[in-house]
mmCIF file with all atom_site columns, C-alpha atoms in Angstrom:
data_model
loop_
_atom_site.group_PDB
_atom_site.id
_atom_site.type_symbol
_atom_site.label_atom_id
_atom_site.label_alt_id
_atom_site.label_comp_id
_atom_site.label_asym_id
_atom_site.label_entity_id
_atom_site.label_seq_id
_atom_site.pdbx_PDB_ins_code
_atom_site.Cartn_x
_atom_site.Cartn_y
_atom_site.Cartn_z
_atom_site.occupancy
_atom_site.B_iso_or_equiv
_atom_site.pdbx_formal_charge
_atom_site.auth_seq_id
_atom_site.auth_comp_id
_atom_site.auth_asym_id
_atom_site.auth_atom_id
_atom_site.pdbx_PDB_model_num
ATOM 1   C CA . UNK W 1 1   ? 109.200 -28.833 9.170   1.00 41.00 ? 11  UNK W CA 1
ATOM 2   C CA . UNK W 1 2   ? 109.592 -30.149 6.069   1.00 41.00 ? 12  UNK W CA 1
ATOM 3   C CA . UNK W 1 3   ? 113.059 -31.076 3.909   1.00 40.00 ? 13  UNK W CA 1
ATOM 4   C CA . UNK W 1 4   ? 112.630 -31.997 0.232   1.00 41.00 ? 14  UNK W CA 1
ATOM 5   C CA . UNK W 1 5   ? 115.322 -34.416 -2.011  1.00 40.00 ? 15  UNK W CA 1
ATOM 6   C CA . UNK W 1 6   ? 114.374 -35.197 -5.300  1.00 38.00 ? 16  UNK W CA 1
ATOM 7   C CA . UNK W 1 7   ? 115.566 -39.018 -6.762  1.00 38.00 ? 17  UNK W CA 1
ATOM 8   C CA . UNK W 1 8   ? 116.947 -40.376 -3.864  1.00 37.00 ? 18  UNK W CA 1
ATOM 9   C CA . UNK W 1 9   ? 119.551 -38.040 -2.981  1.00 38.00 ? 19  UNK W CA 1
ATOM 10  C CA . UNK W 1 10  ? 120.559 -39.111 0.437   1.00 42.00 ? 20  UNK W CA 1
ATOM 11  C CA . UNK W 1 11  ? 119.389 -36.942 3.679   1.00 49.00 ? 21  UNK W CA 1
ATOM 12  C CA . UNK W 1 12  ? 122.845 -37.407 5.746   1.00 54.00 ? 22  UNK W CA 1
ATOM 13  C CA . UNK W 1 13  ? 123.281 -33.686 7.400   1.00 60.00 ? 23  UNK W CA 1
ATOM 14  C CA . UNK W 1 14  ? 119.823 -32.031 6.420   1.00 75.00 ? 24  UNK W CA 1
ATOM 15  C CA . UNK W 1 15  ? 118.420 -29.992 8.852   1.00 87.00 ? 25  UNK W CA 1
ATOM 16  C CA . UNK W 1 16  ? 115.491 -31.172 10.931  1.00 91.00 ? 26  UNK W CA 1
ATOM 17  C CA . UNK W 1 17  ? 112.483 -28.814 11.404  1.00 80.00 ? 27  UNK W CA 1
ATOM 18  C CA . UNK W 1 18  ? 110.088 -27.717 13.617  1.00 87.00 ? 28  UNK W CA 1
ATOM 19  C CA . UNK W 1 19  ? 106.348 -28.538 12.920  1.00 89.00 ? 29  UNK W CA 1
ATOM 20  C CA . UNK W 1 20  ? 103.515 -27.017 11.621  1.00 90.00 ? 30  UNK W CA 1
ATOM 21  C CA . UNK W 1 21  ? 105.955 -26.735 8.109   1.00 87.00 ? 31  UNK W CA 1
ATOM 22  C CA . UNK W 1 22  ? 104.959 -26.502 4.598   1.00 89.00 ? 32  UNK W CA 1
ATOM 23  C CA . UNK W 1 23  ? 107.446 -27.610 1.696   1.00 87.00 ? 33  UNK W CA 1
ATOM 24  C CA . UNK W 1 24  ? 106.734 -26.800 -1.896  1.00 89.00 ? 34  UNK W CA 1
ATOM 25  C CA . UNK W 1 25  ? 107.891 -29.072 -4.681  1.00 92.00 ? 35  UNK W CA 1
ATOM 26  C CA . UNK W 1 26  ? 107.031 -29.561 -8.410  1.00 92.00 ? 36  UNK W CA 1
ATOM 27  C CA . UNK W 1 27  ? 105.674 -32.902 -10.558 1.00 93.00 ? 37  UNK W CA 1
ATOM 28  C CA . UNK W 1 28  ? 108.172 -32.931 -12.523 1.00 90.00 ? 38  UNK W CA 1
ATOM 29  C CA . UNK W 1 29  ? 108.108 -36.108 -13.414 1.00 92.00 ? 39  UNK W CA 1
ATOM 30  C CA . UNK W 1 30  ? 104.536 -38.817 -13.827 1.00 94.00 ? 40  UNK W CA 1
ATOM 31  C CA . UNK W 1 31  ? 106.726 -40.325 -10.534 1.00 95.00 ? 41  UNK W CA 1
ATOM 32  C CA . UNK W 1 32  ? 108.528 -38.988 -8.111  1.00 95.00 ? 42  UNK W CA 1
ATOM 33  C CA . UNK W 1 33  ? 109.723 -39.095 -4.345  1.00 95.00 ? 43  UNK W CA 1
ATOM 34  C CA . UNK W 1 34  ? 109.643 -36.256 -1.747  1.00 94.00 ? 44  UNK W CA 1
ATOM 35  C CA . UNK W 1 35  ? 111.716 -37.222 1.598   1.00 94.00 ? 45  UNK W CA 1
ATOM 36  C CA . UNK W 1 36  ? 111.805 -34.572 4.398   1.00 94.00 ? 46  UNK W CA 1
ATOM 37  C CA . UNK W 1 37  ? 113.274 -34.715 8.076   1.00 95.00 ? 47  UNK W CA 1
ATOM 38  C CA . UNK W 1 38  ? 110.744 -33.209 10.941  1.00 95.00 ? 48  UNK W CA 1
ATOM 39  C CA . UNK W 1 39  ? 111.166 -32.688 14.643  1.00 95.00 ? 49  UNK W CA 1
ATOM 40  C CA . UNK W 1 40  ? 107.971 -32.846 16.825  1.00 95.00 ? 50  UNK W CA 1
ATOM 41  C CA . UNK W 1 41  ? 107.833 -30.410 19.725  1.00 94.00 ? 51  UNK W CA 1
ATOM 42  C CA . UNK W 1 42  ? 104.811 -31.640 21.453  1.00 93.00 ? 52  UNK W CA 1
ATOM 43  C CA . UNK W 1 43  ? 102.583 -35.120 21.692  1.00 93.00 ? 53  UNK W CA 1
ATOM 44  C CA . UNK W 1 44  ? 99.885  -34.682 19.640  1.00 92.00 ? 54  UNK W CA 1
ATOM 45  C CA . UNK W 1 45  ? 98.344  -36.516 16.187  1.00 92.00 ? 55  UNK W CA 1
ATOM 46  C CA . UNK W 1 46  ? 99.391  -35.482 13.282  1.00 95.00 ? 56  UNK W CA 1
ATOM 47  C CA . UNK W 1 47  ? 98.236  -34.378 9.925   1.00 95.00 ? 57  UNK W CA 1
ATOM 48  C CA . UNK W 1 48  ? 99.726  -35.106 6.460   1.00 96.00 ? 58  UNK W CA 1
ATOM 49  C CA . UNK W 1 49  ? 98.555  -33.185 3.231   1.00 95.00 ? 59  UNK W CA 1
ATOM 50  C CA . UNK W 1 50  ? 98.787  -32.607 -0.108  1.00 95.00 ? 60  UNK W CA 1
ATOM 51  C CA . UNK W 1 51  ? 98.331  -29.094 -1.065  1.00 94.00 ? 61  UNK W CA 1
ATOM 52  C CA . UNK W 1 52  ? 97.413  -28.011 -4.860  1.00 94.00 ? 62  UNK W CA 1
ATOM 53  C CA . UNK W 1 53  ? 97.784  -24.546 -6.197  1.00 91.00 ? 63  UNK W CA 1
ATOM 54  C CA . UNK W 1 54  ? 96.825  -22.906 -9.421  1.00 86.00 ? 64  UNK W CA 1
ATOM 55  C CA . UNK W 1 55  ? 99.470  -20.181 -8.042  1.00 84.00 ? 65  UNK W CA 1
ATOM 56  C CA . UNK W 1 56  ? 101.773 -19.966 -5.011  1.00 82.00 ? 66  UNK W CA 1
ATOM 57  C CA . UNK W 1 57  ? 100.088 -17.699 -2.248  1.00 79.00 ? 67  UNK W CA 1
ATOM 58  C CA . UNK W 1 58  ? 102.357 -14.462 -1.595  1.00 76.00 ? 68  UNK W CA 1
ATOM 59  C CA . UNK W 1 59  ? 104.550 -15.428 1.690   1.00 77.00 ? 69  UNK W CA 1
ATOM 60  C CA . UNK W 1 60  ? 104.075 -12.164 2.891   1.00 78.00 ? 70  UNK W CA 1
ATOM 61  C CA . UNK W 1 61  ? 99.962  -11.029 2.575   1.00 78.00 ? 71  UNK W CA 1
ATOM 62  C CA . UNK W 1 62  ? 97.309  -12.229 0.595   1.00 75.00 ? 72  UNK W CA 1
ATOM 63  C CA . UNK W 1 63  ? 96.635  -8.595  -0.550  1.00 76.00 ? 73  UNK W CA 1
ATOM 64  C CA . UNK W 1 64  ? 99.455  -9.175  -3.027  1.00 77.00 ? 74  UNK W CA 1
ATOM 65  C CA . UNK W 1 65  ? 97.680  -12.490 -3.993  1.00 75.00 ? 75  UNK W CA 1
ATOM 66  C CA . UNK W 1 66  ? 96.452  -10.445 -7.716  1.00 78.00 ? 76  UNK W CA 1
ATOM 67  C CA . UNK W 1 67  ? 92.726  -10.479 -8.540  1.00 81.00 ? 77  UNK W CA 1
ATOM 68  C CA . UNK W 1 68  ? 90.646  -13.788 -9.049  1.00 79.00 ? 78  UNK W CA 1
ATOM 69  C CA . UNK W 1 69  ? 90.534  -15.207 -12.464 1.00 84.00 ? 79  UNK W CA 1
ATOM 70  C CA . UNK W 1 70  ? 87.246  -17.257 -12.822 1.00 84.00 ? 80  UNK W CA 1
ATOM 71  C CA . UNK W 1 71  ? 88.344  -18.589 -15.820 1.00 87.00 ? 81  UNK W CA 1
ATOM 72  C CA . UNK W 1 72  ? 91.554  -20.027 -14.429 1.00 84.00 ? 82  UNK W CA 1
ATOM 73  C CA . UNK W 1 73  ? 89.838  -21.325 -11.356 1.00 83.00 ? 83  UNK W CA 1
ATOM 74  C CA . UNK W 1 74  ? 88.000  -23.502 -13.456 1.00 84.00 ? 84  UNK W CA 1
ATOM 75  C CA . UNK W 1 75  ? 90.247  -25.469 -15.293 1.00 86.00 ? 85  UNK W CA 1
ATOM 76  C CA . UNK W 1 76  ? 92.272  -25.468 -12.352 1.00 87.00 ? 86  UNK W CA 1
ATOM 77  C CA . UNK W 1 77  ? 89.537  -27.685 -10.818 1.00 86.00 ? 87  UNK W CA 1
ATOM 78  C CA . UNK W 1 78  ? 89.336  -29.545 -13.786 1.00 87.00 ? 88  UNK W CA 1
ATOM 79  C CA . UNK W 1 79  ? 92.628  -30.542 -13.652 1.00 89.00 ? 89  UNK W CA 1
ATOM 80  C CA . UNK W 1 80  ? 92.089  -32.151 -9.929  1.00 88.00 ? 90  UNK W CA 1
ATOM 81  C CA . UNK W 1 81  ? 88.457  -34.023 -11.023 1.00 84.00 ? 91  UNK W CA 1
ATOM 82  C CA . UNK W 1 82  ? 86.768  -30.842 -9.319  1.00 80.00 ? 92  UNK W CA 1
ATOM 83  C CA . UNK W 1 83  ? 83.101  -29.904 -11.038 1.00 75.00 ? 93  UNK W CA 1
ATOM 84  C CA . UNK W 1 84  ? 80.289  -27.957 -10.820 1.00 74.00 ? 94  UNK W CA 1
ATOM 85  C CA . UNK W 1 85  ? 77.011  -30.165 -10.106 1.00 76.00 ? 95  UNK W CA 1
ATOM 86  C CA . UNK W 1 86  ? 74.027  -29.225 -11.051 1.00 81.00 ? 96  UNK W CA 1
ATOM 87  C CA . UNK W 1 87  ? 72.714  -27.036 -8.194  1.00 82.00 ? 97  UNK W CA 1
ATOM 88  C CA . UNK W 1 88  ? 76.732  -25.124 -8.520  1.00 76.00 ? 98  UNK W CA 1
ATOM 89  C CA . UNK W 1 89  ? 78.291  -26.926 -6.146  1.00 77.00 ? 99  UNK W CA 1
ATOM 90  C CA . UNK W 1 90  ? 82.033  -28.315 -6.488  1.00 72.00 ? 100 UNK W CA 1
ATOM 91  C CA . UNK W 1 91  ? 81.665  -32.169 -6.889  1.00 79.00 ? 101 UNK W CA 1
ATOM 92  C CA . UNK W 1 92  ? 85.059  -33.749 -6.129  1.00 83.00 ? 102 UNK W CA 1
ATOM 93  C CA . UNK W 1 93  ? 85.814  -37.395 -7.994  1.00 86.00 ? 103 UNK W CA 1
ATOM 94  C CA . UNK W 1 94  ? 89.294  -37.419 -6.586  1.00 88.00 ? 104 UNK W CA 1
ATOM 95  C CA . UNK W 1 95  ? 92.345  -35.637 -7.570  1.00 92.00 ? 105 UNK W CA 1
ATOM 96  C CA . UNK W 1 96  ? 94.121  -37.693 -10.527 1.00 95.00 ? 106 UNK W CA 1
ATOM 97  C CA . UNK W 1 97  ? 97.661  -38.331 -8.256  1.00 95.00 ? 107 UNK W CA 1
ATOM 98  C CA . UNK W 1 98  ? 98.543  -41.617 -5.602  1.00 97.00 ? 108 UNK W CA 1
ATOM 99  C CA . UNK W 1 99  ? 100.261 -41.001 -2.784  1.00 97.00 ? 109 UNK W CA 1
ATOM 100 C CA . UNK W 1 100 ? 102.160 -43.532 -0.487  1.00 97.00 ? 110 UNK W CA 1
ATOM 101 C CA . UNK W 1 101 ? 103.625 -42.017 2.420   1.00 97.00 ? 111 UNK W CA 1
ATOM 102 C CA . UNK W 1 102 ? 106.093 -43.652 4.577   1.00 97.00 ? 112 UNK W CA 1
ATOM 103 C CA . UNK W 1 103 ? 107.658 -42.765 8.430   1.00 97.00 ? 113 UNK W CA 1
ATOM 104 C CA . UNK W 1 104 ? 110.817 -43.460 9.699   1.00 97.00 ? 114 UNK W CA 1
ATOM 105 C CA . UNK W 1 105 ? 111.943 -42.980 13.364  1.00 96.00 ? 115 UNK W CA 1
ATOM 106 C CA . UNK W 1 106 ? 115.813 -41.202 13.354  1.00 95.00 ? 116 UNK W CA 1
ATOM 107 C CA . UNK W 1 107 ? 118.047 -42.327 13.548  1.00 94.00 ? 117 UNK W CA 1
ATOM 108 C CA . UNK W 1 108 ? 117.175 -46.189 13.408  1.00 96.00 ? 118 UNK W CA 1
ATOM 109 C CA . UNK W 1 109 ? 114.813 -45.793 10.447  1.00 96.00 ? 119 UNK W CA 1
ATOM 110 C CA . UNK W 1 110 ? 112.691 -48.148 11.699  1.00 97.00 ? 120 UNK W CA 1
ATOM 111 C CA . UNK W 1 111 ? 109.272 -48.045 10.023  1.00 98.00 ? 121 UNK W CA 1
ATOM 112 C CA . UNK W 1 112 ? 106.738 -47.122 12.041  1.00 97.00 ? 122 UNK W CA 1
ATOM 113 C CA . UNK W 1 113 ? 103.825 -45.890 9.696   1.00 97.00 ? 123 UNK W CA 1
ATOM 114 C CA . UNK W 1 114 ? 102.981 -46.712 5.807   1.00 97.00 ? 124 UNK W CA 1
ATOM 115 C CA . UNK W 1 115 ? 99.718  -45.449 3.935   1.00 97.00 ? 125 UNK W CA 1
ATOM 116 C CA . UNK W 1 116 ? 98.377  -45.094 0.404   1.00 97.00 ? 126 UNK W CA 1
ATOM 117 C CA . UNK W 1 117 ? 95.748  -42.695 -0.902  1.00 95.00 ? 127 UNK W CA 1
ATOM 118 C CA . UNK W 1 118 ? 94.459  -43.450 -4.844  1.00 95.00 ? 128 UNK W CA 1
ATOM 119 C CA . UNK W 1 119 ? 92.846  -40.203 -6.433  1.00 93.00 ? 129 UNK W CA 1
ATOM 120 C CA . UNK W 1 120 ? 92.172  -38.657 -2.374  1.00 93.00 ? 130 UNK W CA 1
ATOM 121 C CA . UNK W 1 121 ? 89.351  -36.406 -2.063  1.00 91.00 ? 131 UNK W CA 1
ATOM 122 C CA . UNK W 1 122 ? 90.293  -32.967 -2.516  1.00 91.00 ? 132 UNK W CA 1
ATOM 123 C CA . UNK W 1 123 ? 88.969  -29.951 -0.149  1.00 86.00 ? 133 UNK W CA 1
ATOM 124 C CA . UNK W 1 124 ? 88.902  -26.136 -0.788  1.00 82.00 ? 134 UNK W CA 1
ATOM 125 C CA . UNK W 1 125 ? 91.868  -23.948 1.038   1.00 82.00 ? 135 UNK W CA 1
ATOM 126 C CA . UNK W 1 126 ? 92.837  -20.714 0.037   1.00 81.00 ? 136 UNK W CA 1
ATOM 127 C CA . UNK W 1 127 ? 94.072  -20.759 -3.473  1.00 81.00 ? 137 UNK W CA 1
ATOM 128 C CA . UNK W 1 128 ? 94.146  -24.250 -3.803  1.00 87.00 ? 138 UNK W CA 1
ATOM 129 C CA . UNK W 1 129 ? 92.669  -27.423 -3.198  1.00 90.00 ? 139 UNK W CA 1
ATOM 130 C CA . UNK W 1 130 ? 94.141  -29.434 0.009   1.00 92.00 ? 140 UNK W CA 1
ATOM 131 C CA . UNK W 1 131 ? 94.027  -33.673 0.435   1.00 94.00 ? 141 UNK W CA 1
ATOM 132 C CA . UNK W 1 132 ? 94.494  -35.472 3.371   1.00 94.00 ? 142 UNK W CA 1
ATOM 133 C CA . UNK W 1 133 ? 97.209  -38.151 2.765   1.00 96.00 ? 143 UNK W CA 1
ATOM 134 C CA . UNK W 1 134 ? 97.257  -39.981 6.285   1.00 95.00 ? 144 UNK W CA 1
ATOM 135 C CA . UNK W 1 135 ? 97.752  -38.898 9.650   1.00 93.00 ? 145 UNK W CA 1
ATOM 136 C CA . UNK W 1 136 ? 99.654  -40.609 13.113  1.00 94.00 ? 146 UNK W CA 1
ATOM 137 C CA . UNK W 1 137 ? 100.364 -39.800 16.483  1.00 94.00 ? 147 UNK W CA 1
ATOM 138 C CA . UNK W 1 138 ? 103.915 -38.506 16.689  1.00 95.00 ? 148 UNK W CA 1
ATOM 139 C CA . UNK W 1 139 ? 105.937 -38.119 20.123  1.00 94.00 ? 149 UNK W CA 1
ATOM 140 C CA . UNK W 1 140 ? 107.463 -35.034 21.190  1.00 95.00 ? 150 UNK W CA 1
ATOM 141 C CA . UNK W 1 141 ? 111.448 -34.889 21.449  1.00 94.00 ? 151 UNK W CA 1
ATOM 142 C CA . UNK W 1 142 ? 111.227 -37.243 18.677  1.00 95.00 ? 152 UNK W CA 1
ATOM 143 C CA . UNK W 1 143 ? 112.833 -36.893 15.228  1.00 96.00 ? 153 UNK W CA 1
ATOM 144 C CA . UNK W 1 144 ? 111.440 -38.556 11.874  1.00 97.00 ? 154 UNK W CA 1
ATOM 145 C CA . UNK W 1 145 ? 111.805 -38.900 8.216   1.00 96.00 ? 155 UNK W CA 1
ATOM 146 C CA . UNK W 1 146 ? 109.036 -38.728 6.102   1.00 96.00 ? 156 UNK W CA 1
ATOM 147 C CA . UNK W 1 147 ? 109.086 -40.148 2.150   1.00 96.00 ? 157 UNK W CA 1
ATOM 148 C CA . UNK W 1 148 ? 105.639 -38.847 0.204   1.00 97.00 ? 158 UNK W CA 1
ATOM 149 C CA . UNK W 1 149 ? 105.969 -40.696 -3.017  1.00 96.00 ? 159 UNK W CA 1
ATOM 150 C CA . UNK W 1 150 ? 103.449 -39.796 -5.672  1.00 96.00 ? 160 UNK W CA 1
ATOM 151 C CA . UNK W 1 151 ? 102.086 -41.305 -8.964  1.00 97.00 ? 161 UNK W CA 1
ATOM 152 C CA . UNK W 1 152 ? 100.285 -38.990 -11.967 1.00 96.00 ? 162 UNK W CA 1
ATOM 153 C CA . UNK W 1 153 ? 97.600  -40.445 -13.401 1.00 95.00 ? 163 UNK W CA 1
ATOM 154 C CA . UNK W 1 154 ? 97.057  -37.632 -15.571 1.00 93.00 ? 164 UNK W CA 1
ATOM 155 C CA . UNK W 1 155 ? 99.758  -35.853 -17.233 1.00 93.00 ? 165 UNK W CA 1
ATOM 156 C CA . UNK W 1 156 ? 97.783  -32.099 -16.760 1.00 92.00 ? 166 UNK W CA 1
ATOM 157 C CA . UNK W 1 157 ? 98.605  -32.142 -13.444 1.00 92.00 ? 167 UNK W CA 1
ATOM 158 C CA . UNK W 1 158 ? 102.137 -31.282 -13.595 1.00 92.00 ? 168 UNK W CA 1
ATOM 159 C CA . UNK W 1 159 ? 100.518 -27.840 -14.108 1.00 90.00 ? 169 UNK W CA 1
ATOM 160 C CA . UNK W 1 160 ? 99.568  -27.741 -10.567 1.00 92.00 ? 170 UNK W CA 1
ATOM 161 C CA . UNK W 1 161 ? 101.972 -26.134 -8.255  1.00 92.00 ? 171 UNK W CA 1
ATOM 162 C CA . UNK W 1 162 ? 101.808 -28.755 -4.779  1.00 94.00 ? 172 UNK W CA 1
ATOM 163 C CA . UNK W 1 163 ? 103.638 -28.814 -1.427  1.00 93.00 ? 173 UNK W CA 1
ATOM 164 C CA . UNK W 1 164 ? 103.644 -31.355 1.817   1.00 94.00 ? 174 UNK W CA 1
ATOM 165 C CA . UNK W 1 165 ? 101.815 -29.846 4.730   1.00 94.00 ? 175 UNK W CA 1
ATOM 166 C CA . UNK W 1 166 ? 102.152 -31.434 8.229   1.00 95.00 ? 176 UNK W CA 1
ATOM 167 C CA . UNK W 1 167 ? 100.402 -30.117 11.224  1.00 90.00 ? 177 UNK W CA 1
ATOM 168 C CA . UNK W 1 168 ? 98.602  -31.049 14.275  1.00 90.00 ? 178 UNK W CA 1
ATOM 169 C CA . UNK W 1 169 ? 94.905  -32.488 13.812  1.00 85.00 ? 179 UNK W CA 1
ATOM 170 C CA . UNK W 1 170 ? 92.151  -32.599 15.848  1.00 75.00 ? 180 UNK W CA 1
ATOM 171 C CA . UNK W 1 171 ? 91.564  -36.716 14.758  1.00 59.00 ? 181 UNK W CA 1
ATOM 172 C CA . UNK W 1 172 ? 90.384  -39.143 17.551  1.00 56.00 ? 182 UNK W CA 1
ATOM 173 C CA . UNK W 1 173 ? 93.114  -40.539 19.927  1.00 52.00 ? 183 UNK W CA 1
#
């Protein structure tokens, strides 16, 4: 569950949610700062991810998803460093965007876990393209606050539309 502030707005009275959650959010800006509040219902290790969409996924079916546009598709992999080799398959060089994620226990905001990803490898998911940006063991009962704060390298991708995705993994314990 997933609660997003843009510039440092403070988080005092935002509601906590319940994982798996997926917040959208916009580069607006070359630099920016996503903060979120999540509750964990059950022990497990935990994913964090990027998301990148050429266009939203309907919330409600992907019938209503509209008709693929090769065209589009293409320079939306572009954008992220995403290629066709030579034998047609998608070679990945890393999506132009840095990512330093940071978690805080509630409430002492002590901090517990602090990563950084430079131009992470991207992965097909439905409409998109998906990057892992780090991933911890988090305890159930517990409460946390999550700041994802990003870096463009490449001013094209504030066409992208991205969101924060955390969700259970199935990474080594």
């Amino acid at each position: 569950a997933l609660m997003i502030i843009f510039n440092g707005s403070s988080m005092a009275g935002e509601k906590v949610h319940k994982l798996p959650y997926e917040k959208e959010f916009s580069f607006d800006q070359m630099n920016g700062k996503v903060e979120f509040k999540i509750r964990v219902t059950e022990d497990d290790s935990y994913e964090f991810y990027a998301t990148f969409y050429k266009e939203r996924p309907n919330k409600f079916s992907h019938f209503l998803d509209g008709p693929f546009d090769k065209e589009k598709h293409d320079a939306f992999n572009k954008i992220l460093q995403s290629e066709r080799g030579e034998k047609g398959f998608l070679v990945d060089k890393g999506a132009p965007v840095n990512f330093e994620i940071k978690v805080y226990d509630l409430p002492s905001m002590n901090l517990l876990y602090e990563h950084s990803t430079e131009t992470p490898e991207t992965n097909t998911s439905y409409m998109g393209r998906m990057a892992s940006i780090g991933w911890m063991p988090l305890k159930k009962g517990k409460n946390y606050q999550l700041e994802v704060t990003y870096h463009l390298l490449d001013s094209s991708v504030q066409l992208i539309k991205p969101s924060i995705k955390v969700y259970k993994t199935q990474r080594p314990k």
